[in-house]
Amino acid sequence: MNIIFATHNQHKTEEVRQIAGNKFTILNLHDIGCRDDIPETADTLQGNALQKAQYVVDKFGIDCFADDTGLEIEALNGAPGVYSARYAGAACNFQDNLEKVLREMEGVENRRACFKTVIALILNGKQHFFEGRIDGIITAAPRGTNGFGYDPIFQPDGYEKTFAQMTDDEKNKISHRGIATEKLMALMTNI
Ligand code: IMP
């Protein structure tokens, strides 16, 4: 069975594909020929996830799901949060965002943070939401080269490694997106 994941992000696609295993074929926006830059203008993760999924349903008339993720840092009052993608400005990349967080966290003692993901699924016109969260700390410097985004500076509780020092499999088993995706797959398996 094919499921459309409304994302251009190849890292996210691979993570979700690994979790889905051979039960489902996950197709992303590239796979369905959609090059559009889908707006993310809501002020919540749930709102953005739904906005992305609804865009694809409206334009292509196919069921799909989308995710939105935020890194919430206690000492920064929950920032970058829902603005994680463009934290260092509209034209920024992953490295700019990560460096901005490290600069703001310089000398800060409380390094508690969490990743939250919300997945919105639109299936036969009905909306479903799935959430995942993982707690940890922001490291003093980047470590590791796997993953993407803020992975090199996020160390989950109970681990000595950052997400970027883990294999995809290790990250998927405990991550925000892994948890939310498992919930999505549980529903898809039971329909
Ligand atoms: P998005 O809007 O869901 O694509 O996520 C916002 C931003 O959060 C992305 O641009 C990444 O920088 C970051 N992000 C999302 N998921 C992850 C992850 O699993 N690890 C590290 N950073 C992530």
Short mmCIF file of C-alpha atoms and ligand atoms in Angstrom, two decimals:
data_model
loop_
_atom_site.label_atom_id
_atom_site.label_comp_id
_atom_site.label_asym_id
_atom_site.label_seq_id
_atom_site.Cartn_x
_atom_site.Cartn_y
_atom_site.Cartn_z
CA MET A 1 0.00 0.00 0.00
CA ASN A 2 1.32 3.48 -0.92
CA ILE A 3 1.19 6.33 1.59
CA ILE A 4 2.10 9.90 0.63
CA PHE A 5 4.34 11.82 3.05
CA ALA A 6 4.01 15.57 2.33
CA THR A 7 7.69 16.47 2.70
CA HIS A 8 10.66 17.44 0.55
CA ASN A 9 13.03 16.37 3.33
CA GLN A 10 14.87 13.21 2.26
CA HIS A 11 16.17 12.55 5.80
CA LYS A 12 12.65 12.52 7.22
CA THR A 13 11.48 10.32 4.37
CA GLU A 14 14.21 7.73 5.03
CA GLU A 15 13.48 7.71 8.77
CA VAL A 16 9.79 7.07 8.17
CA ARG A 17 10.56 4.45 5.49
CA GLN A 18 12.73 2.53 7.94
CA ILE A 19 9.97 2.49 10.53
CA ALA A 20 7.29 1.53 8.01
CA GLY A 21 9.45 -1.40 6.87
CA ASN A 22 7.95 -3.38 4.00
CA LYS A 23 4.36 -2.99 5.19
CA PHE A 24 3.88 0.32 3.34
CA THR A 25 5.55 2.19 0.50
CA ILE A 26 6.24 5.76 1.58
CA LEU A 27 6.22 8.26 -1.31
CA ASN A 28 7.28 11.86 -0.71
CA LEU A 29 6.54 15.06 -2.65
CA HIS A 30 9.44 14.46 -5.02
CA ASP A 31 8.07 10.99 -5.81
CA ILE A 32 4.66 12.41 -6.78
CA GLY A 33 6.17 15.25 -8.85
CA CYS A 34 5.27 18.07 -6.45
CA ARG A 35 7.95 20.79 -6.33
CA ASP A 36 5.80 23.35 -4.48
CA ASP A 37 7.14 25.10 -1.42
CA ILE A 38 4.19 24.30 0.84
CA PRO A 39 3.33 27.13 3.25
CA GLU A 40 3.87 26.57 7.00
CA THR A 41 2.29 29.65 8.49
CA ALA A 42 0.47 28.27 11.54
CA ASP A 43 1.78 29.00 15.03
CA THR A 44 1.54 25.43 16.29
CA LEU A 45 3.13 22.15 15.21
CA GLN A 46 -0.33 20.63 14.78
CA GLY A 47 -1.48 23.58 12.64
CA ASN A 48 1.57 23.37 10.36
CA ALA A 49 1.36 19.59 9.99
CA LEU A 50 -2.30 19.86 9.04
CA GLN A 51 -1.63 22.76 6.66
CA LYS A 52 0.95 20.69 4.76
CA ALA A 53 -1.23 17.58 4.57
CA GLN A 54 -4.30 19.59 3.54
CA TYR A 55 -2.33 21.30 0.75
CA VAL A 56 -1.57 17.94 -0.87
CA VAL A 57 -5.13 16.65 -0.42
CA ASP A 58 -6.52 19.83 -2.02
CA LYS A 59 -4.05 19.89 -4.89
CA PHE A 60 -3.74 16.19 -5.73
CA GLY A 61 -6.89 14.70 -4.24
CA ILE A 62 -4.95 11.94 -2.48
CA ASP A 63 -4.81 10.94 1.18
CA CYS A 64 -1.55 11.86 2.85
CA PHE A 65 0.24 12.70 6.06
CA ALA A 66 2.69 15.46 7.03
CA ASP A 67 4.80 16.12 10.09
CA ASP A 68 6.00 19.23 11.85
CA THR A 69 8.78 19.19 14.40
CA GLY A 70 10.10 21.68 16.92
CA LEU A 71 13.08 21.78 19.25
CA GLU A 72 12.00 23.40 22.54
CA ILE A 73 14.75 24.68 24.82
CA GLU A 74 13.80 25.48 28.41
CA ALA A 75 16.33 28.29 28.91
CA LEU A 76 15.11 29.97 25.69
CA ASN A 77 11.47 29.87 26.82
CA GLY A 78 10.63 27.09 24.36
CA ALA A 79 12.44 28.58 21.33
CA PRO A 80 13.07 27.77 18.55
CA GLY A 81 9.90 25.62 18.86
CA VAL A 82 7.52 25.94 15.95
CA TYR A 83 10.05 28.27 14.27
CA SER A 84 12.85 25.65 14.27
CA ALA A 85 13.17 25.55 10.46
CA ARG A 86 13.86 29.27 10.04
CA TYR A 87 15.38 30.16 13.41
CA ALA A 88 18.40 31.99 11.93
CA GLY A 89 16.34 33.74 9.22
CA ALA A 90 14.35 33.00 6.08
CA ALA A 91 17.33 31.90 3.95
CA CYS A 92 19.12 29.96 6.69
CA ASN A 93 20.32 26.36 6.57
CA PHE A 94 20.63 23.63 9.23
CA GLN A 95 24.15 24.82 10.19
CA ASP A 96 23.06 28.47 10.67
CA ASN A 97 20.22 27.38 12.96
CA LEU A 98 22.42 25.10 15.02
CA GLU A 99 25.09 27.80 15.43
CA LYS A 100 22.48 30.33 16.53
CA VAL A 101 21.26 27.93 19.24
CA LEU A 102 24.82 27.28 20.44
CA ARG A 103 25.55 31.03 20.59
CA GLU A 104 22.40 31.67 22.62
CA MET A 105 23.20 28.76 24.93
CA GLU A 106 26.81 29.86 25.56
CA GLY A 107 27.41 29.87 29.32
CA VAL A 108 23.80 28.80 30.05
CA GLU A 109 23.63 26.20 32.80
CA ASN A 110 20.13 24.81 32.21
CA ARG A 111 20.51 22.84 28.97
CA ARG A 112 17.19 20.94 29.12
CA ALA A 113 15.37 20.61 25.79
CA CYS A 114 12.95 18.37 23.97
CA PHE A 115 11.99 17.52 20.42
CA LYS A 116 8.28 17.33 19.63
CA THR A 117 6.72 15.99 16.44
CA VAL A 118 3.10 16.13 15.38
CA ILE A 119 1.97 14.06 12.42
CA ALA A 120 -1.31 14.98 10.72
CA LEU A 121 -2.95 12.28 8.61
CA ILE A 122 -5.90 12.97 6.35
CA LEU A 123 -7.60 9.73 5.46
CA ASN A 124 -10.93 9.60 3.63
CA GLY A 125 -11.54 13.22 4.62
CA LYS A 126 -10.95 12.57 8.34
CA GLN A 127 -8.09 14.14 10.31
CA HIS A 128 -5.91 12.14 12.70
CA PHE A 129 -3.01 13.42 14.82
CA PHE A 130 -0.07 11.54 16.34
CA GLU A 131 2.51 13.00 18.70
CA GLY A 132 6.00 12.05 19.75
CA ARG A 133 8.39 13.66 22.23
CA ILE A 134 11.88 13.03 23.51
CA ASP A 135 13.69 14.89 26.29
CA GLY A 136 17.39 15.58 26.53
CA ILE A 137 20.03 18.30 26.65
CA ILE A 138 21.73 20.72 24.27
CA THR A 139 25.43 19.85 24.11
CA ALA A 140 28.18 22.49 24.38
CA ALA A 141 29.40 21.73 20.84
CA PRO A 142 28.21 19.69 17.83
CA ARG A 143 29.07 15.97 17.85
CA GLY A 144 28.48 13.47 15.04
CA THR A 145 27.64 13.65 11.35
CA ASN A 146 24.54 11.48 10.93
CA GLY A 147 20.96 12.73 10.80
CA PHE A 148 20.11 16.36 10.04
CA GLY A 149 19.01 19.65 11.56
CA TYR A 150 19.79 19.99 15.26
CA ASP A 151 20.83 16.32 15.65
CA PRO A 152 24.53 17.12 16.36
CA ILE A 153 23.65 19.21 19.44
CA PHE A 154 20.83 17.11 20.95
CA GLN A 155 21.70 14.34 23.41
CA PRO A 156 18.69 12.32 24.56
CA ASP A 157 18.35 11.49 28.27
CA GLY A 158 20.01 8.20 29.19
CA TYR A 159 22.50 8.30 26.29
CA GLU A 160 26.08 9.52 25.95
CA LYS A 161 25.65 10.13 22.21
CA THR A 162 23.92 12.90 20.30
CA PHE A 163 21.33 11.91 17.67
CA ALA A 164 24.02 12.63 15.05
CA GLN A 165 26.31 10.01 16.66
CA MET A 166 23.59 7.34 16.49
CA THR A 167 22.73 5.06 13.60
CA ASP A 168 19.38 5.76 11.91
CA ASP A 169 18.00 2.71 13.64
CA GLU A 170 19.11 3.85 17.12
CA LYS A 171 17.61 7.31 16.56
CA ASN A 172 14.33 5.98 15.13
CA LYS A 173 13.71 3.69 18.12
CA ILE A 174 13.59 6.60 20.58
CA SER A 175 13.05 9.78 18.59
CA HIS A 176 10.09 12.19 18.53
CA ARG A 177 9.40 11.28 14.87
CA GLY A 178 9.93 7.57 15.55
CA ILE A 179 7.33 7.59 18.33
CA ALA A 180 4.77 9.57 16.30
CA THR A 181 5.37 7.39 13.22
CA GLU A 182 4.86 4.16 15.20
CA LYS A 183 1.44 5.50 16.25
CA LEU A 184 0.61 6.38 12.63
CA MET A 185 1.64 2.90 11.47
CA ALA A 186 -0.47 1.28 14.18
CA LEU A 187 -3.55 3.06 12.83
CA MET A 188 -2.69 2.31 9.19
CA THR A 189 -2.16 -1.36 9.99
CA ASN A 190 -5.62 -1.59 11.57
CA ILE A 191 -7.69 -0.03 8.79
P1 IMP B 1 9.99 20.84 10.08
O1 IMP B 1 9.30 22.15 9.97
O2 IMP B 1 9.16 19.74 10.63
O3 IMP B 1 10.69 20.43 8.81
O4 IMP B 1 11.16 20.95 11.14
C1 IMP B 1 11.69 22.17 11.54
C2 IMP B 1 13.17 22.09 11.71
O5 IMP B 1 13.45 21.29 12.85
C3 IMP B 1 13.94 21.46 10.56
O6 IMP B 1 14.33 22.39 9.63
C4 IMP B 1 15.13 20.89 11.26
O7 IMP B 1 16.12 21.86 11.39
C5 IMP B 1 14.60 20.56 12.63
N1 IMP B 1 14.31 19.13 12.76
C6 IMP B 1 13.17 18.49 12.42
N2 IMP B 1 13.26 17.18 12.72
C7 IMP B 1 14.49 17.02 13.25
C8 IMP B 1 15.18 15.88 13.74
O8 IMP B 1 14.70 14.74 13.74
N3 IMP B 1 16.43 16.11 14.22
C9 IMP B 1 17.00 17.35 14.23
N4 IMP B 1 16.41 18.42 13.77
C10 IMP B 1 15.16 18.26 13.29
#
